[in-house]
Coordinates of C-alpha atoms in Angstrom, one line a residue:
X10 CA 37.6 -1.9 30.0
X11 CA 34.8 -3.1 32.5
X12 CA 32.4 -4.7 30.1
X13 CA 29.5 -2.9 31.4
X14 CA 30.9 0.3 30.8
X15 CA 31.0 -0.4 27.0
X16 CA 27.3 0.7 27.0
X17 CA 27.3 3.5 28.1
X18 CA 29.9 5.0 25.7
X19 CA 29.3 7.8 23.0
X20 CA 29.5 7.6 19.3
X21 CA 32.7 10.0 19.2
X22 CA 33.9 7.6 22.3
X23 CA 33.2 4.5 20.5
X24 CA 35.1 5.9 17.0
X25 CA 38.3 6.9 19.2
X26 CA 38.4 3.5 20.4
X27 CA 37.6 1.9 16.9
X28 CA 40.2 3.5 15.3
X29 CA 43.0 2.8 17.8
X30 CA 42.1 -0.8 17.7
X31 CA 41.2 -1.0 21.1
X32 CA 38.0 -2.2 20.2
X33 CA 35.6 -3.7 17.3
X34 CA 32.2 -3.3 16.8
X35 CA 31.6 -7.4 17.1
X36 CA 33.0 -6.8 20.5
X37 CA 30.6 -3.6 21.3
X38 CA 27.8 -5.6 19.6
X39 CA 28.2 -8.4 21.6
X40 CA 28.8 -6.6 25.0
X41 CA 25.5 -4.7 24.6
X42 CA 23.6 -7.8 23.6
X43 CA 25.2 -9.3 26.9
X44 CA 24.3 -6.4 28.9
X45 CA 20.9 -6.1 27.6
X46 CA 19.9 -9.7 28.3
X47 CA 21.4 -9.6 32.0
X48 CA 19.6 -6.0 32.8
X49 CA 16.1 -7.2 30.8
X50 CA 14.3 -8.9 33.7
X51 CA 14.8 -5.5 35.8
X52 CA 12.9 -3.5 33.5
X53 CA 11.6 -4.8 30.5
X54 CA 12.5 -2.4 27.9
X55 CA 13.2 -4.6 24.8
X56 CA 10.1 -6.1 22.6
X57 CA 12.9 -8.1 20.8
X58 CA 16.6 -8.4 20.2
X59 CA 17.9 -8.9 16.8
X60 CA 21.1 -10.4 17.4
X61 CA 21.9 -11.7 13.9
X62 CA 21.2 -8.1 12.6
X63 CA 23.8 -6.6 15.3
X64 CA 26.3 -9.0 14.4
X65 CA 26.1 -8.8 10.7
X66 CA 26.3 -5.2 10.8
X67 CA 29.4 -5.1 13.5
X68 CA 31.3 -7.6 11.0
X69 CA 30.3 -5.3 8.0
X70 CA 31.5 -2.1 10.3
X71 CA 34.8 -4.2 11.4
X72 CA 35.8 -4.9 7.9
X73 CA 35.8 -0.9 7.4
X74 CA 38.0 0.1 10.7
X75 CA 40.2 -3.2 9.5
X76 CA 40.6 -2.0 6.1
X77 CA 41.1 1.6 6.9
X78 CA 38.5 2.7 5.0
X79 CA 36.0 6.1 5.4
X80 CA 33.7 5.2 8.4
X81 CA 29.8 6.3 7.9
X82 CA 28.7 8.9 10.7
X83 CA 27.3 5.9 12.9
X84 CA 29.9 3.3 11.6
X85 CA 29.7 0.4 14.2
X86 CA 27.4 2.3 16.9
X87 CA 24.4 0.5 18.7
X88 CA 20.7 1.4 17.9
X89 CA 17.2 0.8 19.0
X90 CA 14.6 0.9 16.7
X91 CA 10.9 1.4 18.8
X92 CA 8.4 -1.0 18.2
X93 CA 6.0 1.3 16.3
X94 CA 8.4 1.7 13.1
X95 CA 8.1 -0.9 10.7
X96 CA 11.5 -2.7 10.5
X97 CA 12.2 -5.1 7.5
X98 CA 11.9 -8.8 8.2
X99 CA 11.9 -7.9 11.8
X100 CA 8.2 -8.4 14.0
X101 CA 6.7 -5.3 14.7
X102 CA 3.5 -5.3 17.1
X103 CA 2.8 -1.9 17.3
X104 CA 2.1 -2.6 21.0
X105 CA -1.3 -3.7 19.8
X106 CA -3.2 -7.4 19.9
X107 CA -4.5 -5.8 16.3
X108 CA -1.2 -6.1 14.7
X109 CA 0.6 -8.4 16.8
X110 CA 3.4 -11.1 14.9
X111 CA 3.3 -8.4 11.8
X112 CA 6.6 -8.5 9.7
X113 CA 7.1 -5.7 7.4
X114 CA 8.4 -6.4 4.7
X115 CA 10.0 -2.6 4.3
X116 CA 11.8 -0.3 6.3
X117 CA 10.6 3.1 7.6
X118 CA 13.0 5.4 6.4
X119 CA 14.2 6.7 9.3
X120 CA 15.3 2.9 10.5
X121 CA 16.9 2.6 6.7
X122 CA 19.1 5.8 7.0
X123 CA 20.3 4.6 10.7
X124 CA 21.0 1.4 8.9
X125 CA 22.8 3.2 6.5
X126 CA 24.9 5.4 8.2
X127 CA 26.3 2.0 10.5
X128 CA 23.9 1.4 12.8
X129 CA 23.9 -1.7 14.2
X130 CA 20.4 -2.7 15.7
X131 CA 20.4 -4.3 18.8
X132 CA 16.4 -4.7 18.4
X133 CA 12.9 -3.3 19.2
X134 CA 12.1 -1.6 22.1
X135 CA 8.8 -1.7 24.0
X136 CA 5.8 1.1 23.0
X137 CA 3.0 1.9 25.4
X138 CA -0.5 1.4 24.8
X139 CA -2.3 0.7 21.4
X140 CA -0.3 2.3 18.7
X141 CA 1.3 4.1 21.4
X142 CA -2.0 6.0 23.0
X143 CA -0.4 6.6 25.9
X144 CA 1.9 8.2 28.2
X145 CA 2.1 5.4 30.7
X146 CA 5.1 2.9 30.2
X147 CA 2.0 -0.3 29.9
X148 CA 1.4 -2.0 27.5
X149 CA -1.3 -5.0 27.2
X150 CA 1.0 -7.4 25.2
X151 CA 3.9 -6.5 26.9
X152 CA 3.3 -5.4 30.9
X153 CA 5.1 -2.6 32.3
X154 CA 8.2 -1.3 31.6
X155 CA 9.9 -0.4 34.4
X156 CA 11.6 2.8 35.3
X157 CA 15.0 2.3 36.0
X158 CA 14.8 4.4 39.0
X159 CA 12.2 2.8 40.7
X160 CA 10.5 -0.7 40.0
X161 CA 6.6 -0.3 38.8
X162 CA 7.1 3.2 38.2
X163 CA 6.2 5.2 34.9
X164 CA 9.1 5.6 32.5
X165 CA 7.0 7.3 30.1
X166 CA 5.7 6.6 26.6
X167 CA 5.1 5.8 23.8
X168 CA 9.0 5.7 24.0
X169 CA 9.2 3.9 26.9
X170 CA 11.8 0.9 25.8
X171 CA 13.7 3.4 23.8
X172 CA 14.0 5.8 27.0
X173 CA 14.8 2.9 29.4
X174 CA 17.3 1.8 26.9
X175 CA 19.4 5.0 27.3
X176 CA 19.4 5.5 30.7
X177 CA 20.5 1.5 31.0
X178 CA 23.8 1.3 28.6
X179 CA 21.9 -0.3 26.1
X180 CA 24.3 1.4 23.6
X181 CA 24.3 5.1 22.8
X182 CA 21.7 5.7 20.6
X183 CA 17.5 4.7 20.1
X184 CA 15.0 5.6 18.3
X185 CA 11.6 7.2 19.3
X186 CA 8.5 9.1 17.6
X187 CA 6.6 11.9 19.4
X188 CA 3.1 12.3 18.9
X189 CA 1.9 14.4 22.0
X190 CA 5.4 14.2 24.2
X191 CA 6.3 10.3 23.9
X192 CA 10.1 11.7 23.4
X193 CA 9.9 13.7 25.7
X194 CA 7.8 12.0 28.2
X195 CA 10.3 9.1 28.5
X196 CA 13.0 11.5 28.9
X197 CA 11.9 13.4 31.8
X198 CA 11.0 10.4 33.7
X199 CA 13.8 7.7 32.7
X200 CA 16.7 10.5 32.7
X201 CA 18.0 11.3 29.4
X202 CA 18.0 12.9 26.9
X203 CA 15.1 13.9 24.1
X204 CA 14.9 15.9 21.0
X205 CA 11.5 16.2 19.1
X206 CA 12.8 18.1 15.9
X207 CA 11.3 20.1 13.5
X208 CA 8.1 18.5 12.4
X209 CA 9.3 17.3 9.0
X210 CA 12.8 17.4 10.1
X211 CA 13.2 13.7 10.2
X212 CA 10.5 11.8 7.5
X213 CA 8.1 9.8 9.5
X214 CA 6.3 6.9 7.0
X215 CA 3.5 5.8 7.4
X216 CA 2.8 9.4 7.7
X217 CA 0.8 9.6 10.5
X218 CA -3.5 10.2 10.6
X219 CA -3.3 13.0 13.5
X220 CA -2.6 16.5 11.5
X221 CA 1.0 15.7 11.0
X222 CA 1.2 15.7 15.0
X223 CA 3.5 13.1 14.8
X224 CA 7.8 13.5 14.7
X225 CA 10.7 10.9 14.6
X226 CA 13.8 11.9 17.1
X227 CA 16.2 10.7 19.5
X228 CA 16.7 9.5 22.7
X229 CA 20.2 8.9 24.1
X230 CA 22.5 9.9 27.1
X231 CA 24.1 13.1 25.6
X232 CA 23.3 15.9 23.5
X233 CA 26.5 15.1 21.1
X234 CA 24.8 12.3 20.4
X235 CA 21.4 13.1 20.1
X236 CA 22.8 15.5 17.7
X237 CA 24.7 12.9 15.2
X238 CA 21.6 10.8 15.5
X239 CA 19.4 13.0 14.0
X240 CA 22.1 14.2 11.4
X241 CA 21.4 10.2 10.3
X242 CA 17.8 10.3 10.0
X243 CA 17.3 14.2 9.3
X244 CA 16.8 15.0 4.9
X245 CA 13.4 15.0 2.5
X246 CA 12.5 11.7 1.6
X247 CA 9.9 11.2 -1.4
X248 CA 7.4 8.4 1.2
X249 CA 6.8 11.5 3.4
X250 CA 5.4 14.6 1.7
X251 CA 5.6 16.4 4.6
X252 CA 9.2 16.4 5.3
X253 CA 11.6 19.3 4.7
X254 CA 13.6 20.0 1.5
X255 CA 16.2 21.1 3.8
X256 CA 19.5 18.4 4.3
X257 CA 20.9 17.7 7.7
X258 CA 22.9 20.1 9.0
X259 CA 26.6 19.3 10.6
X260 CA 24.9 19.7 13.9
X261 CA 27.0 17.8 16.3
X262 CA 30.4 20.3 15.0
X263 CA 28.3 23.2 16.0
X264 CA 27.3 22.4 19.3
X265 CA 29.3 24.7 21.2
X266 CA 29.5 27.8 18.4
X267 CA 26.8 29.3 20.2
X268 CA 26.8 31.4 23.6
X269 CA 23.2 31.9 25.2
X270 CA 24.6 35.0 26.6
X271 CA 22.3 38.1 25.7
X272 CA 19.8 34.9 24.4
X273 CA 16.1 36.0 25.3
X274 CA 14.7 33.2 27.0
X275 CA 11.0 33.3 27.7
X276 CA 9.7 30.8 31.0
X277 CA 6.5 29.6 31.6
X278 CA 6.1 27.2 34.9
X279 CA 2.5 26.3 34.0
X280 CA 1.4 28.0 30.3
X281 CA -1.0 29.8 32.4
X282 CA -3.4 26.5 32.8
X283 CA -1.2 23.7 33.9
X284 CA -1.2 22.0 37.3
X285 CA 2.4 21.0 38.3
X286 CA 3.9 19.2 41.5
X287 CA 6.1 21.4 43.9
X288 CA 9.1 19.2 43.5
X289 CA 8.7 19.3 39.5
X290 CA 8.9 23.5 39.7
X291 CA 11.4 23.5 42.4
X292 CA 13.5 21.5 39.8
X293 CA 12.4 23.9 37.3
X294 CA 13.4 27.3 38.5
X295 CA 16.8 26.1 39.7
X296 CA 17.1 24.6 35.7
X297 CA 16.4 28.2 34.9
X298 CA 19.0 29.7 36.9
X299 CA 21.8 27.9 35.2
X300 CA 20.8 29.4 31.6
X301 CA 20.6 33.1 33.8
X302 CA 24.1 32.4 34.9
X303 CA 25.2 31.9 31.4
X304 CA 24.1 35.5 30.8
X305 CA 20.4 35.0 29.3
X306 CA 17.9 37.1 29.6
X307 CA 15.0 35.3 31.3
X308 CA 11.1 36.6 31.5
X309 CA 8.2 34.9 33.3
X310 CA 5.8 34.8 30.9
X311 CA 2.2 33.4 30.7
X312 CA 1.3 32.9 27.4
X313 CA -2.6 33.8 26.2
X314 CA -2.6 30.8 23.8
X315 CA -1.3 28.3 26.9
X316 CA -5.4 27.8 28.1
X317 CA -7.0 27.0 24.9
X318 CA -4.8 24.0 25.0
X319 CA -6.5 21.5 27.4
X320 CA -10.3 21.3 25.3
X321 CA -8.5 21.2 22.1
X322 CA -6.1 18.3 23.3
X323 CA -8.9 16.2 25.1
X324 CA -11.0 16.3 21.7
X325 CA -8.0 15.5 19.1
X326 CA -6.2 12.8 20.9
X327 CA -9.3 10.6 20.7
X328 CA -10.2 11.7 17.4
X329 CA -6.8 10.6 15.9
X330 CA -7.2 6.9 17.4
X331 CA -11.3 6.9 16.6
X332 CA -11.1 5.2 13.3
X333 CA -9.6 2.0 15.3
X334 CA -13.6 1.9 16.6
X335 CA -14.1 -0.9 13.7
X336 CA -11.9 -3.3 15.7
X337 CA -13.6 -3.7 18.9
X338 CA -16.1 -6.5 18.1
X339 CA -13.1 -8.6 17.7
X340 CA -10.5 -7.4 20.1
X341 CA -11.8 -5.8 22.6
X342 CA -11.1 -8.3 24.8
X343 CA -7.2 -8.0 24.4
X344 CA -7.4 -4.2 24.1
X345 CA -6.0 -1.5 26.9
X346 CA -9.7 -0.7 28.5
X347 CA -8.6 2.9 28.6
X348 CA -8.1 2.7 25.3
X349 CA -11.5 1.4 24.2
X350 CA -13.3 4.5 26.5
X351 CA -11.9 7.0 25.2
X352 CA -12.1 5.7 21.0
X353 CA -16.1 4.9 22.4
X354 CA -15.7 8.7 23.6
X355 CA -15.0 9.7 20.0
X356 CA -17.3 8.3 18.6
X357 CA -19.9 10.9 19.1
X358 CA -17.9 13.5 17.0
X359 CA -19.1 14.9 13.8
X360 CA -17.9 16.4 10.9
X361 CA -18.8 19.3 11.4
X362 CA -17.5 19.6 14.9
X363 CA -14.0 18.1 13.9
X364 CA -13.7 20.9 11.0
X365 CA -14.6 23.5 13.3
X366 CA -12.4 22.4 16.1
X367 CA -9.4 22.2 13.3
X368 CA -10.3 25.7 12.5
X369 CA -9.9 26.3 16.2
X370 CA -6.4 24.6 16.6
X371 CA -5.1 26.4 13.4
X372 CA -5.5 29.7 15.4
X373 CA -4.0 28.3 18.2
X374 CA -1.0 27.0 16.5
X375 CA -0.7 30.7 14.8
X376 CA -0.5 32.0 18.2
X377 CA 2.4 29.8 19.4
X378 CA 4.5 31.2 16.4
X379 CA 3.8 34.8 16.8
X380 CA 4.9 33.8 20.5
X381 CA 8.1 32.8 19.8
X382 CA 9.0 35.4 17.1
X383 CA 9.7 37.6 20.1
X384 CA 12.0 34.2 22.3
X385 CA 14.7 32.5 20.8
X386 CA 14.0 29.7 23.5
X387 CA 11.1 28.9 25.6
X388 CA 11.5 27.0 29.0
X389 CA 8.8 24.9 30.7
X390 CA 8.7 21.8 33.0
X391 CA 8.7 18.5 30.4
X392 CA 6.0 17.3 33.0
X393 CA 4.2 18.1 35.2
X394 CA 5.0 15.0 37.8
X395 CA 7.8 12.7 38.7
X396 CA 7.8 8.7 37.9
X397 CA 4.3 7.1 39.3
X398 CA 2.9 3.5 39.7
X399 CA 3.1 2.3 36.3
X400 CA -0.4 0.6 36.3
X401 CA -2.3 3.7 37.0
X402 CA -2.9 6.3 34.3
X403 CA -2.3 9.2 36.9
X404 CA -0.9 9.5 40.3
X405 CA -2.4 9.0 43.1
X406 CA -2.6 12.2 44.4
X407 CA -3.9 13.5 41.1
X408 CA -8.1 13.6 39.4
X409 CA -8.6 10.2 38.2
X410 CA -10.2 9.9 35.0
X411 CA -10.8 6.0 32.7
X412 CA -8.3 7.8 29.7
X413 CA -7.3 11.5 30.1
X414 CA -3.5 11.0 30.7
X415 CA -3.0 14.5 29.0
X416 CA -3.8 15.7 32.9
X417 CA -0.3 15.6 33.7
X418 CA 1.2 16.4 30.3
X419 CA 0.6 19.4 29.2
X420 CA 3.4 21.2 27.9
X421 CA 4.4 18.6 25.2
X422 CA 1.4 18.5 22.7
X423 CA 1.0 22.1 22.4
X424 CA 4.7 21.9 20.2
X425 CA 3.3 18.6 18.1
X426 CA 0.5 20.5 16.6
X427 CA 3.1 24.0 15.8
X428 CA 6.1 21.5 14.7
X429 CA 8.6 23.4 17.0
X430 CA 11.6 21.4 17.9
X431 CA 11.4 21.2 21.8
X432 CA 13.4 19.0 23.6
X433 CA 14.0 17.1 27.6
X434 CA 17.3 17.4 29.6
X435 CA 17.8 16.1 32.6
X436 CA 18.0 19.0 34.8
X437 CA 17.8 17.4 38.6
X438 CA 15.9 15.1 41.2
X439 CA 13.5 15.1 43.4
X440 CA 13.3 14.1 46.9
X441 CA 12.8 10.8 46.6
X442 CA 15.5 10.6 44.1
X443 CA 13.7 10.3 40.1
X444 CA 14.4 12.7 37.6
X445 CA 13.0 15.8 36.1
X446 CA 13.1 17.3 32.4
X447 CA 13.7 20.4 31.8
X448 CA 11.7 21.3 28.1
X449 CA 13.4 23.5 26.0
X450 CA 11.6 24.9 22.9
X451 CA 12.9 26.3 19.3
X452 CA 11.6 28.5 16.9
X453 CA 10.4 26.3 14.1
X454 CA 13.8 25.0 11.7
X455 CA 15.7 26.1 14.8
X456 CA 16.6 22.7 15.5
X457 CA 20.5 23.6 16.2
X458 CA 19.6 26.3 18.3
X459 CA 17.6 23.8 20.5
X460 CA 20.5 21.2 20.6
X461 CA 23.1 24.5 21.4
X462 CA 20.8 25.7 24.3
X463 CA 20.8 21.6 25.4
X464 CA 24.4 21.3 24.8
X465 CA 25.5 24.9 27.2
X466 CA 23.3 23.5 29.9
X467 CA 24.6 20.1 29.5
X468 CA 28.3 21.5 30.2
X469 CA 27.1 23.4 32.9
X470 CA 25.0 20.8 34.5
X471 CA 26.7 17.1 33.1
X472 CA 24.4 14.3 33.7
X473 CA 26.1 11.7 31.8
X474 CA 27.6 9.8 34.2
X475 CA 24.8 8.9 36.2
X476 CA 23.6 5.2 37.0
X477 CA 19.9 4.4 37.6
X478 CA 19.7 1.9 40.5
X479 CA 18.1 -0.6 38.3
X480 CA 20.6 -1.0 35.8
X481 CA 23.7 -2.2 38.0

């Protein structure tokens, strides 16, 4: 087998080939280590490697296939871990001067359950922005991360190592959070694919000071395996009061027990608000054909709640990063100057006006669910643009503004604040040859439905096999 290729393989490809011998997980550990370290200098997607991690795991996992013994669900399969989740013994930055050469001295949980299951971590991948602020793959203490269709361009954030890491064989699996889209985000642009579950779904600790905005998920080539890798992570844990009682359902074996014919699908191309480029709709509406063709029922909606979005969003994304204020006397310097305006923005927020805008929110978030009681799916662009300079914060042709990213990104937080599982598939190109995400959304706990409706357009549109430019 071409070395390279070991990669990009699947978990259920990587088990076959475990337990006819005709590989070890020392060998696939190695490989990817190899292939990361020659592909790095393109695009600058890993904060670290932990080699010594990867190899003691793949001579743990070994001993299993060698032994004949019950594999774990991720027995011997590669995994990044995103520099934002604290990883035990292992430097976590938080893609901040603030907390830069930290070492937990914990996992999060969803790192330990990967772990647990027979991960082997291959290291951290890059975050964008202060504690991941933004959607732009930048970072100030670690420079742009490259997407791997085009050098300098935006492969999304705060996921942006994790995304770029999928798309380049770094193994099959990495894991990213989602605060406003940063699954999501890094999906449409890098290629992949992205699942923000359930809010709750997967425990995210430390829980997160936005409203429980925030969810853990995957990002990975294929929906099989986006599906075992939140199997791993998925189940209540006791650091995260917020997540579900439920335990992880068997969702990769379900995959295909579900037509979408007769499904009522609704589709929105803007949420009645949202500017979006021509080549992104174009995209779009062919994306929306396919699930047509599998005998859904499709309506062109415009929902009432999609405008009240854009004030809400430009007040609570500062307000969730405004308590970081008390840092700038010392690091200002070192900080992302976006950053700094818009945590100086919030700044003149009261009380008050933060109570009544959560009142506000609430309504809107109750609106989003009576929405969907009458969809089982909703379809939207994942962004509104293709891959852009990386240094910018929008595109060129777009409004420039010193921190409002949000601009170009509109259909993602609306389904942090309601907790809906929404996911990213790569659903085509544009033009000039970058990739565009097609969002599919859930009813809330419909997180198998969401992978289903990924999985039936996967078959019918594979993407799989495609090679960024950047990654050869």
């Amino acid at each position: 087998m071409d070395i390279d290729e070991i990669g990009y393989l699947g978990v259920s490809e990587l088990h076959a080939l475990y337990r006819a011998r005709k590989l070890s997980p020392v060998e696939v550990a190695k490989a990817v280590l190899d292939r990361i370290e020659r592909i790095e200098p393109n695009v600058n997607a890993m904060m670290r490697l932990t080699p010594e991690h990867a190899l003691d795991a793949a001579r743990r996992s070994e001993a299993v296939y060698l032994q004949c013994d019950t594999p774990r669900l991720l027995e011997g399969i590669p995994v990044t871990i995103k520099d934002l989740q604290h990883t035990k013994g292992v430097q976590t930055d938080f893609s901040t001067v603030i907390m830069q050469g930290t070492i937990p001295d914990v996992d999060a949980p969803c790192v330990s359950r990967l772990l647990a299951a027979g991960g082997m971590m291959m290291g951290k991948t890059t975050s964008a922005g202060e504690w991941g602020w933004k959607g732009v793959s930048q970072a100030m203490i670690s420079g742009i991360t490259h997407n791997p269709w085009g050098k300098g361009l935006n492969a999304g954030a705060s996921s942006s190592g994790a995304g770029v890491a999928a798309a380049c064989g770094y193994g099959p699996l990495h894991q990213g959070g989602d605060g406003a889209g940063s699954i999501r985000m890094p999906a449409h642009f890098s290629g992949v694919y992205g699942l923000k579950p359930t809010h709750g779904r997967v425990p995210n600790w430390p829980v997160s000071n936005n409203d429980n905005a925030t969810h853990m998920g995957p990002l990975t080539r294929t929906v099989e395996d986006a599906a075992l890798m939140t199997q791993a992570m998925a189940g209540p844990h006791p650091w995260d009061f917020t997540s579900l009682e439920a335990p992880p359902e068997d969702y990769a074996s379900k995959l295909k027990a579900a037509s979408m014919k007769g499904k009522r699908i609704a589709y929105s191309r803007d949420l009645g608000h949202a500017r979006v480029d021509p080549e992104i709709t174009e995209a779009i509406e062919q994306a929306v054909k396919v699930f047509e063709e599998m005998g859904a029922i499709i309506e062109e909606v415009t929902p009432a709640w999609g405008p009240l979005g854009p004030e809400l969003a430009r007040f609570f994304w500062p307000a969730t990063f405004s308590g970081r204020i008390e840092s700038l006397p010392k690091f200002e310097s070192g900080m992302d100057p976006g950053f700094v305006a818009m945590i100086k923005y919030a700044s003149a927020f009261t009380a008050p006006q933060f109570m009544q805008m959560r009142a506000r929110r609430f309504a809107y978030i109750q609106q989003i669910h009576e929405f969907m009681e009458g969809y089982d799916f909703l379809l939207s662009p994942a962004v509104s643009v293709a891959a852009f300079p990386a240094d910018k914060l929008q595109p060129a042709h777009w409004p420039q503004h010193e921190w409002d990213w949000l601009m170009w990104a509109e259909f993602s937080y609306p389904f942090n604040w309601s907790g809906n599982p929404a996911a990213s598939i790569p659903c085509g190109f544009t033009p000039a040859g970058l990739p565009v995400g097609l969002q599919i959304v859930g009813r809330r706990f419909d997180d198998l439905g969401v992978l289903q409706a990924s999985a039936a357009f996967e078959e019918a549109r594979p993407w799989a096999d495609k090679r960024p430019p950047l990654a050869q």
